[in-house]
Short mmCIF file of C-alpha atoms and ligand atoms in Angstrom, two decimals:
data_model
loop_
_atom_site.label_atom_id
_atom_site.label_comp_id
_atom_site.label_asym_id
_atom_site.label_seq_id
_atom_site.Cartn_x
_atom_site.Cartn_y
_atom_site.Cartn_z
CA MET A 1 93.45 88.05 117.13
CA LEU A 2 92.41 89.86 113.99
CA THR A 3 92.81 87.76 110.83
CA LEU A 4 91.70 88.37 107.25
CA GLN A 5 89.91 85.03 107.10
CA ASP A 6 87.84 85.71 110.27
CA THR A 7 87.02 89.20 109.01
CA LEU A 8 85.77 87.80 105.70
CA VAL A 9 83.63 85.17 107.45
CA PHE A 10 82.16 87.91 109.65
CA ALA A 11 81.51 90.08 106.58
CA VAL A 12 79.54 87.25 104.93
CA PHE A 13 77.55 86.63 108.12
CA LEU A 14 76.86 90.38 108.48
CA THR A 15 75.62 90.65 104.89
CA LEU A 16 73.20 87.77 105.49
CA PHE A 17 72.09 89.21 108.84
CA LEU A 18 71.32 92.66 107.41
CA GLY A 19 69.67 91.16 104.32
CA VAL A 20 67.40 88.80 106.27
CA ASN A 21 66.38 91.59 108.66
CA TYR A 22 65.47 93.82 105.74
CA LEU A 23 63.55 91.03 104.06
CA VAL A 24 61.59 90.19 107.22
CA PHE A 25 60.87 93.67 108.58
CA ALA A 26 60.72 95.94 105.52
CA TYR A 27 59.36 93.58 102.83
CA GLY A 28 57.49 91.44 105.39
CA GLY A 29 56.02 94.52 107.10
CA HIS A 30 54.99 96.04 103.78
CA TRP A 31 53.31 92.81 102.67
CA PHE A 32 51.58 92.44 106.04
CA PHE A 33 50.22 95.98 106.23
CA TYR A 34 49.66 96.87 102.58
CA ARG A 35 48.67 93.53 101.00
CA PHE A 36 47.55 91.04 103.63
CA LEU A 37 45.88 92.90 106.50
CA GLY A 38 45.77 96.56 105.47
CA PRO A 39 42.92 96.35 102.91
CA LYS A 40 40.72 94.66 105.55
CA ILE A 41 41.32 97.34 108.21
CA PRO A 42 41.13 100.78 106.54
CA HIS A 43 39.67 102.18 109.80
CA ARG A 44 43.04 101.59 111.50
CA ARG A 45 44.91 103.75 109.02
CA ILE A 46 46.42 106.80 110.70
CA LEU A 47 46.75 109.30 107.85
CA GLU A 48 44.53 109.42 104.78
CA ALA A 49 47.26 109.86 102.15
CA GLU A 50 48.72 106.87 100.26
CA ALA A 51 52.46 106.47 99.62
CA SER A 52 53.20 106.81 95.90
CA PRO A 53 55.16 104.05 94.05
CA SER A 54 57.98 106.56 93.42
CA GLN A 55 58.22 107.28 97.19
CA VAL A 56 58.49 103.54 97.92
CA ALA A 57 61.14 103.12 95.17
CA LYS A 58 63.20 105.95 96.71
CA GLU A 59 62.84 104.42 100.17
CA LYS A 60 64.17 101.08 98.88
CA SER A 61 67.24 102.57 97.22
CA ARG A 62 68.02 104.78 100.24
CA SER A 63 67.59 101.79 102.56
CA LEU A 64 70.15 99.89 100.48
CA MET A 65 72.67 102.70 101.00
CA THR A 66 71.82 102.76 104.73
CA GLN A 67 72.62 99.06 104.92
CA VAL A 68 75.97 99.61 103.22
CA ILE A 69 76.77 102.23 105.93
CA PHE A 70 75.53 99.87 108.66
CA PHE A 71 77.69 97.11 107.16
CA LEU A 72 80.80 99.33 107.26
CA THR A 73 80.01 100.52 110.80
CA ALA A 74 79.55 96.95 112.07
CA LEU A 75 82.73 95.81 110.31
CA THR A 76 84.64 98.67 111.99
CA LEU A 77 83.15 97.59 115.32
CA TYR A 78 84.26 93.99 114.64
CA ILE A 79 87.84 95.16 114.00
CA LEU A 80 87.81 97.31 117.18
CA PHE A 81 86.47 94.32 119.12
CA LYS A 82 89.19 92.02 117.74
CA LEU A 83 91.81 94.59 118.73
CA GLY A 84 90.43 94.44 122.28
CA TRP A 85 89.30 98.06 122.37
CA THR A 86 85.60 97.53 123.15
CA GLN A 87 83.67 96.10 126.12
CA VAL A 88 81.93 93.50 123.93
CA TYR A 89 82.03 89.92 125.20
CA VAL A 90 81.22 86.71 123.35
CA THR A 91 80.16 84.11 125.94
CA TRP A 92 76.66 85.15 126.97
CA ASP A 93 77.07 84.52 130.74
CA GLU A 94 80.57 85.97 131.07
CA ARG A 95 79.23 88.64 133.43
CA GLY A 96 76.48 86.49 134.94
CA PRO A 97 72.94 85.77 133.68
CA LEU A 98 71.42 88.68 135.64
CA TYR A 99 73.68 91.24 133.99
CA PHE A 100 73.07 89.59 130.63
CA ILE A 101 69.31 90.12 130.96
CA LEU A 102 69.65 93.55 132.53
CA SER A 103 72.11 94.78 129.91
CA PHE A 104 69.49 94.44 127.13
CA PHE A 105 67.24 96.90 128.98
CA ILE A 106 70.17 99.22 129.64
CA VAL A 107 71.05 99.23 125.91
CA HIS A 108 67.35 99.83 125.17
CA GLN A 109 67.16 102.85 127.53
CA ILE A 110 70.42 104.35 126.28
CA HIS A 111 69.22 103.97 122.68
CA ASP A 112 65.92 105.66 123.61
CA ALA A 113 67.88 108.70 124.85
CA TYR A 114 70.38 108.57 121.94
CA PHE A 115 67.59 108.46 119.39
CA TYR A 116 65.64 111.33 120.98
CA TRP A 117 68.60 113.69 121.26
CA SER A 118 70.22 112.86 117.91
CA HIS A 119 66.83 113.11 116.17
CA ARG A 120 66.06 116.44 117.86
CA LEU A 121 69.53 117.73 116.97
CA MET A 122 68.90 116.81 113.31
CA HIS A 123 65.74 118.94 113.41
CA GLU A 124 67.08 121.90 115.34
CA TRP A 125 70.69 122.23 114.20
CA ARG A 126 70.77 123.69 110.71
CA PRO A 127 73.86 121.83 109.34
CA LEU A 128 72.19 118.46 109.99
CA LYS A 129 68.64 119.44 109.05
CA ARG A 130 68.97 118.93 105.29
CA PHE A 131 70.32 115.41 105.78
CA HIS A 132 67.42 114.38 108.02
CA PHE A 133 64.79 115.81 105.70
CA VAL A 134 65.53 113.02 103.24
CA HIS A 135 63.78 110.74 105.74
CA HIS A 136 60.85 113.18 105.94
CA GLU A 137 60.19 112.82 102.21
CA SER A 138 58.33 109.68 103.32
CA ALA A 139 54.90 111.13 103.97
CA PRO A 140 52.98 109.05 104.85
CA PRO A 141 55.66 106.63 106.06
CA THR A 142 55.72 102.95 105.07
CA PRO A 143 57.72 99.98 106.50
CA PHE A 144 60.34 100.82 103.82
CA SER A 145 60.80 104.28 105.42
CA ALA A 146 62.30 102.73 108.56
CA LEU A 147 65.83 102.76 107.06
CA SER A 148 65.29 105.42 104.40
CA PHE A 149 68.04 107.87 105.40
CA HIS A 150 70.65 110.13 103.92
CA PRO A 151 74.09 108.43 104.38
CA VAL A 152 75.02 111.04 107.03
CA GLU A 153 71.97 110.12 109.10
CA ALA A 154 72.63 106.41 108.49
CA PHE A 155 76.08 106.93 110.02
CA ILE A 156 74.58 108.77 113.04
CA GLN A 157 72.09 105.93 113.57
CA GLY A 158 74.73 103.21 113.09
CA PHE A 159 77.24 104.96 115.34
CA PHE A 160 75.10 104.00 118.35
CA TRP A 161 76.37 100.39 118.12
CA ILE A 162 79.98 101.56 118.34
CA LEU A 163 79.16 103.96 121.20
CA ILE A 164 77.37 101.32 123.31
CA SER A 165 80.25 98.88 122.80
CA PHE A 166 82.60 101.36 124.43
CA LEU A 167 80.16 102.59 127.11
CA ILE A 168 79.12 99.37 128.86
CA PRO A 169 80.02 95.66 128.80
CA VAL A 170 77.62 94.14 126.28
CA SER A 171 77.15 90.67 124.85
CA ALA A 172 77.76 90.38 121.09
CA LEU A 173 74.47 88.48 120.94
CA TRP A 174 72.59 91.52 122.27
CA LEU A 175 74.17 93.81 119.67
CA PHE A 176 72.58 91.69 116.93
CA ALA A 177 69.32 91.07 118.81
CA PHE A 178 68.94 94.76 119.60
CA TYR A 179 69.34 95.67 115.93
CA SER A 180 66.44 93.33 115.02
CA PHE A 181 64.36 94.68 117.92
CA MET A 182 65.05 98.29 116.85
CA PHE A 183 64.14 97.50 113.23
CA TYR A 184 60.92 95.74 114.30
CA ILE A 185 59.78 98.70 116.46
CA ASN A 186 60.82 101.14 113.74
CA MET A 187 58.81 99.22 111.14
CA TRP A 188 55.68 99.39 113.35
CA GLY A 189 56.29 103.10 113.92
CA HIS A 190 56.32 103.65 110.15
CA SER A 191 53.51 101.21 109.34
CA SER A 192 50.75 103.86 109.22
CA TYR A 193 48.39 101.53 111.12
CA GLU A 194 47.36 101.87 114.76
CA PHE A 195 46.82 98.86 117.03
CA TRP A 196 47.51 100.24 120.49
CA HIS A 197 45.14 100.25 123.46
CA ARG A 198 42.12 102.57 123.17
CA ASP A 199 42.84 104.33 126.48
CA LEU A 200 46.64 104.35 126.12
CA LEU A 201 46.97 108.11 126.56
CA THR A 202 45.32 108.06 130.00
CA HIS A 203 46.50 104.63 131.14
CA PRO A 204 48.90 104.93 134.13
CA ILE A 205 51.49 102.53 132.63
CA LEU A 206 50.81 102.32 128.90
CA LYS A 207 50.99 106.10 128.45
CA ALA A 208 54.77 105.74 128.77
CA LEU A 209 54.81 104.03 125.36
CA ASN A 210 54.99 105.60 121.94
CA THR A 211 52.59 104.70 119.14
CA PRO A 212 52.73 104.57 115.32
CA THR A 213 50.41 107.62 115.40
CA HIS A 214 53.09 109.51 117.33
CA HIS A 215 55.65 108.98 114.56
CA ASN A 216 53.13 109.49 111.73
CA VAL A 217 52.29 112.89 113.20
CA HIS A 218 56.02 113.64 113.23
CA HIS A 219 56.25 112.79 109.51
CA LYS A 220 53.22 114.95 108.76
CA TYR A 221 54.18 118.10 110.67
CA HIS A 222 58.02 117.76 110.58
CA LYS A 223 58.22 119.02 114.15
CA TYR A 224 57.87 117.68 117.70
CA ASN A 225 57.59 113.91 118.58
CA TYR A 226 61.29 113.06 118.46
CA SER A 227 61.25 109.96 120.68
CA ILE A 228 61.17 106.32 119.58
CA TYR A 229 60.18 103.62 122.12
CA TYR A 230 58.89 105.63 125.04
CA ASN A 231 57.20 108.97 125.36
CA PHE A 232 59.41 109.90 128.31
CA TRP A 233 61.80 112.38 126.65
CA ASP A 234 59.07 114.16 124.69
CA ARG A 235 56.98 114.58 127.87
CA LEU A 236 59.97 115.73 129.91
CA CYS A 237 61.10 118.26 127.29
CA GLY A 238 57.60 119.38 126.25
CA THR A 239 58.08 118.25 122.65
CA ASN A 240 54.95 116.17 122.13
CA HIS A 241 53.03 117.65 119.20
CA PRO A 242 49.89 119.54 120.37
CA GLU A 243 47.88 117.60 117.76
CA TYR A 244 49.22 114.16 118.71
CA GLU A 245 46.48 113.25 121.20
CA ASN A 246 43.72 114.47 118.85
CA HIS A 247 45.09 112.31 116.02
CA TYR A 248 45.33 109.29 118.31
CA ARG A 249 41.78 109.72 119.62
CA ALA A 250 40.44 110.23 116.09
CA VAL A 251 41.98 107.00 114.76
CA LYS A 252 40.82 105.06 117.83
CA ALA A 253 37.29 106.49 117.51
CA ARG A 254 37.20 105.32 113.85
CA THR A 255 38.44 101.90 114.94
CA GLU A 256 35.80 101.59 117.69
CA THR A 257 32.88 102.03 115.32
CA ALA A 258 34.25 99.67 112.65
CA LYS A 259 35.64 96.94 114.91
CA THR A 260 34.25 93.45 114.26
CA SER A 261 36.69 91.25 116.21
CA ARG A 262 35.43 90.33 119.70
CA LEU A 263 38.99 89.76 120.89
CA MET A 264 40.04 93.25 119.78
CA LYS A 265 36.95 94.68 121.53
CA LEU A 266 37.79 92.80 124.70
CA LEU A 267 41.43 93.92 124.69
CA LYS A 268 40.41 97.50 123.73
CA LEU A 269 42.92 97.44 120.87
ZN1 ZN B 1 62.39 113.72 112.06
ZN1 ZN B 2 60.41 108.27 110.54
#
């Protein structure tokens, strides 16, 4: 049953959830890469350029607006759930533990496709292009770029959570966990530092994964490289940037010569 009191409690929880995620992934990621570790590993930097303070300030204010849109989207989803219109369930094992585990990967795969096609649409369909190019003002990207969107794009990104709640039965726990997972991956993708395996591009399994270099190249050239977690859709549709592999090999070659950690050498990272 939908009550005002429950809705207010949820709104407070949601505000805390979004705030803590932003603090951990955006501020935490920025501190980690630009203050703590970054100065010690310049050879792992993907692009030469530095983000200006005004770029970072813009990213922060746009991220705040994105979180307001995400808040409103999640609140709408909560109301739809309370009205019994979604397939969201609360008890984690309601559909069995196997489905619970499996459903996270299903959500992950559907989001991979949703992100690729919505991102590509925002590049190739003129009416949406100008909204997405707000995100492309972040060049080079920083962890604060991860949620730096025009409100229209923020709505497109947030709409996924409503869509998935209607598409498949999904635990409420996974909806929250998947948001944190998405933010974490997104932060790495915008970090401007490369830590992936040296031979990733030719590795039979790892080549399926995307890298921060992949998304940095997208921010630099404004074309190609539309995928997020996996390289599957870009490979299938022939939209990997022709310069992507050269950029990746160049940053890894720099890393190889400057690497001092024996563990990193051993793991070929
Ligand atoms: Zn883009
Ligand atoms: Zn980006």
